[in-house]
């Protein structure tokens, strides 16, 4: 391969990487509701107080499942969180990406403090969130587990999708919506965690996002 072809290949790969990065102008469309519209109503749950840990609330009996593509999204709990974005990762492939284009790793309490985060190496891949430190942990490991989580974001409408697309690591965000179980017509399902105390497989929240804002 001559130098010209190498340069062309590098430019093409660079453009492809930029296009699928969080910095591109591409805003992934939210999954469509079964009536063919891009979105339907997404009522807000009870809202968390400023500075408080995430608020999880009961689902009203009147709230019906959301219908997206070939799937039903069963609300499991209301969910409202104010947190710092520790990392973000976009996904364009896999069954989960049909519903959730982005994972956000979020931290609250001391997991939002620079003094703690400066001592942690935080990464995301394969729908997981990982962290490590050198020497002694900056705070007790159990506190890290209780005060941070990787969350799979399902935007409820184009406005939420655009707001999610604009979120960057280091920012503080408020997210209000519902923890859900996704049940597809072919039997595939994806269920949210309902506790901030767990870790490992199944420990991530699956959030149907009604509203997201940045500070």
Coordinates of C-alpha atoms in Angstrom, one line a residue:
X1 CA 0.0 0.0 0.0
X2 CA 1.5 3.4 -1.0
X3 CA 1.6 6.5 1.2
X4 CA -1.4 8.1 -0.5
X5 CA -3.6 5.1 0.2
X6 CA -2.4 5.0 3.8
X7 CA -3.2 8.6 4.3
X8 CA -6.7 8.1 2.8
X9 CA -7.3 5.2 5.1
X10 CA -6.3 7.2 8.1
X11 CA -8.6 10.1 7.2
X12 CA -11.5 7.7 6.6
X13 CA -10.9 6.0 10.0
X14 CA -10.6 9.3 11.7
X15 CA -13.8 10.6 10.3
X16 CA -15.6 7.4 11.2
X17 CA -14.3 7.6 14.8
X18 CA -15.4 11.2 15.0
X19 CA -18.9 10.5 13.6
X20 CA -19.6 7.8 16.2
X21 CA -18.0 9.7 19.1
X22 CA -19.9 11.9 21.6
X23 CA -18.5 15.0 19.9
X24 CA -20.1 14.4 16.5
X25 CA -23.3 16.2 15.4
X26 CA -25.1 12.8 15.1
X27 CA -27.9 12.5 17.6
X28 CA -29.1 8.9 17.8
X29 CA -32.9 8.8 17.4
X30 CA -34.8 7.3 20.3
X31 CA -36.7 4.1 19.7
X32 CA -40.1 4.6 18.2
X33 CA -43.3 3.8 20.0
X34 CA -45.6 1.2 18.4
X35 CA -48.1 3.8 17.1
X36 CA -45.3 5.1 14.8
X37 CA -44.7 8.3 16.6
X38 CA -41.2 9.1 18.0
X39 CA -42.4 9.4 21.6
X40 CA -45.3 9.3 24.0
X41 CA -46.0 10.8 27.4
X42 CA -43.4 10.2 30.1
X43 CA -44.7 11.4 33.4
X44 CA -42.1 12.5 36.0
X45 CA -41.6 10.5 39.2
X46 CA -41.2 12.2 42.6
X47 CA -38.1 14.4 42.4
X48 CA -34.9 14.0 44.5
X49 CA -33.9 16.9 46.7
X50 CA -30.8 18.8 45.8
X51 CA -27.7 17.2 47.3
X52 CA -29.6 14.0 48.3
X53 CA -28.8 10.5 47.2
X54 CA -30.9 9.0 44.3
X55 CA -34.6 8.8 45.1
X56 CA -36.4 5.6 44.1
X57 CA -40.2 5.6 44.4
X58 CA -43.2 3.3 43.9
X59 CA -44.9 3.1 40.5
X60 CA -48.4 4.5 40.4
X61 CA -51.1 1.9 39.6
X62 CA -52.3 4.1 36.8
X63 CA -48.9 4.0 34.9
X64 CA -49.1 1.6 32.0
X65 CA -46.1 0.0 30.4
X66 CA -44.3 2.0 27.7
X67 CA -44.3 0.4 24.2
X68 CA -41.1 0.8 22.1
X69 CA -40.3 -0.9 18.8
X70 CA -41.2 -4.5 19.4
X71 CA -40.9 -4.3 23.2
X72 CA -42.8 -3.4 26.3
X73 CA -41.0 -1.3 29.0
X74 CA -42.5 -2.2 32.4
X75 CA -41.9 0.5 35.0
X76 CA -40.4 -1.1 38.1
X77 CA -39.7 2.1 40.1
X78 CA -39.6 5.9 39.8
X79 CA -36.1 7.2 39.7
X80 CA -34.6 10.7 40.2
X81 CA -30.9 11.4 40.6
X82 CA -28.6 14.4 40.8
X83 CA -25.0 13.3 40.2
X84 CA -21.7 14.0 38.6
X85 CA -20.9 12.3 35.3
X86 CA -17.8 10.1 35.9
X87 CA -17.7 8.7 32.3
X88 CA -19.9 8.1 29.3
X89 CA -19.9 5.5 26.6
X90 CA -21.9 5.3 23.4
X91 CA -23.0 2.1 21.8
X92 CA -24.2 1.5 18.2
X93 CA -24.3 -2.2 18.1
X94 CA -26.0 -5.0 20.2
X95 CA -29.6 -5.6 21.2
X96 CA -29.3 -3.1 24.1
X97 CA -28.3 -0.3 21.7
X98 CA -31.7 -0.6 20.0
X99 CA -33.1 1.0 23.1
X100 CA -30.2 2.6 24.9
X101 CA -27.5 4.4 22.8
X102 CA -25.5 5.7 25.9
X103 CA -24.4 4.5 29.3
X104 CA -23.5 7.1 31.9
X105 CA -21.4 6.3 34.9
X106 CA -22.7 8.5 37.7
X107 CA -21.4 9.4 41.1
X108 CA -23.0 11.2 44.1
X109 CA -22.0 12.1 47.6
X110 CA -18.2 11.9 47.9
X111 CA -18.0 10.2 44.5
X112 CA -18.7 13.6 43.0
X113 CA -15.7 15.2 44.7
X114 CA -12.5 16.0 42.8
X115 CA -10.3 14.9 45.7
X116 CA -11.8 11.4 45.3
X117 CA -12.1 11.2 41.6
X118 CA -8.5 12.4 41.0
X119 CA -7.3 9.1 42.7
X120 CA -9.6 6.8 40.6
X121 CA -9.1 5.5 37.1
X122 CA -12.6 5.1 35.7
X123 CA -13.5 3.4 32.5
X124 CA -16.5 1.9 30.7
X125 CA -16.8 -0.9 28.2
X126 CA -19.2 -3.7 27.2
X127 CA -22.0 -2.0 29.2
X128 CA -19.8 -2.2 32.4
X129 CA -18.3 0.5 34.6
X130 CA -14.9 -0.2 36.1
X131 CA -12.6 1.7 38.5
X132 CA -9.3 1.2 40.2
X133 CA -6.8 3.0 42.4
X134 CA -3.2 2.9 43.5
X135 CA -2.3 2.3 47.1
X136 CA -5.2 2.8 49.6
X137 CA -8.6 3.6 48.2
X138 CA -9.6 7.3 48.4
X139 CA -12.8 6.3 50.3
X140 CA -14.0 2.9 51.5
X141 CA -14.8 0.6 48.6
X142 CA -18.3 -0.1 49.9
X143 CA -19.0 3.7 49.7
X144 CA -17.8 3.7 46.1
X145 CA -20.3 0.9 45.3
X146 CA -23.1 2.7 47.1
X147 CA -22.3 6.1 45.7
X148 CA -21.8 5.3 42.0
X149 CA -23.4 3.3 39.2
X150 CA -23.3 2.6 35.5
X151 CA -26.7 3.4 34.1
X152 CA -28.2 2.5 30.7
X153 CA -30.1 5.5 29.3
X154 CA -33.2 5.0 27.2
X155 CA -34.3 8.5 26.0
X156 CA -38.0 9.0 26.0
X157 CA -38.2 11.5 23.1
X158 CA -36.0 13.5 20.7
X159 CA -35.5 16.3 23.2
X160 CA -34.1 13.9 25.8
X161 CA -32.0 12.2 23.2
X162 CA -30.4 15.5 22.2
X163 CA -29.8 16.5 25.8
X164 CA -28.2 13.1 26.5
X165 CA -26.0 13.5 23.5
X166 CA -24.7 16.8 24.9
X167 CA -23.7 15.3 28.3
X168 CA -19.9 15.3 29.0
X169 CA -17.8 13.7 31.8
X170 CA -17.3 16.0 34.7
X171 CA -20.6 17.7 34.4
X172 CA -23.3 17.5 37.0
X173 CA -26.7 16.3 35.7
X174 CA -30.2 15.7 36.9
X175 CA -32.0 12.7 35.5
X176 CA -35.7 11.9 36.1
X177 CA -37.5 8.9 34.8
X178 CA -38.3 5.2 35.5
X179 CA -36.3 2.1 36.1
X180 CA -37.7 -0.5 33.7
X181 CA -37.7 -4.0 32.5
X182 CA -37.5 -4.3 28.7
X183 CA -39.4 -7.3 27.3
X184 CA -39.1 -7.9 23.6
X185 CA -41.6 -10.0 21.6
X186 CA -39.0 -12.7 20.9
X187 CA -38.5 -13.3 24.6
X188 CA -35.4 -11.2 25.0
X189 CA -35.4 -9.1 28.2
X190 CA -33.3 -6.5 30.0
X191 CA -34.1 -5.7 33.7
X192 CA -32.9 -2.8 35.8
X193 CA -31.3 -3.2 39.2
X194 CA -33.4 -1.8 42.0
X195 CA -30.7 -1.2 44.5
X196 CA -27.6 0.9 44.8
X197 CA -25.9 -1.7 47.0
X198 CA -25.2 -4.4 44.3
X199 CA -22.3 -5.0 42.0
X200 CA -21.4 -7.3 39.1
X201 CA -23.8 -8.7 36.5
X202 CA -27.3 -7.2 36.6
X203 CA -26.2 -4.3 38.9
X204 CA -26.8 -1.5 36.4
X205 CA -29.9 0.6 36.2
X206 CA -31.9 0.6 33.0
X207 CA -33.5 4.1 33.0
X208 CA -36.3 5.3 30.8
X209 CA -35.4 9.0 30.9
X210 CA -38.2 11.5 30.9
X211 CA -36.0 14.5 31.6
X212 CA -32.3 15.3 31.8
X213 CA -30.6 18.6 32.5
X214 CA -27.1 19.8 33.1
X215 CA -25.8 22.3 35.7

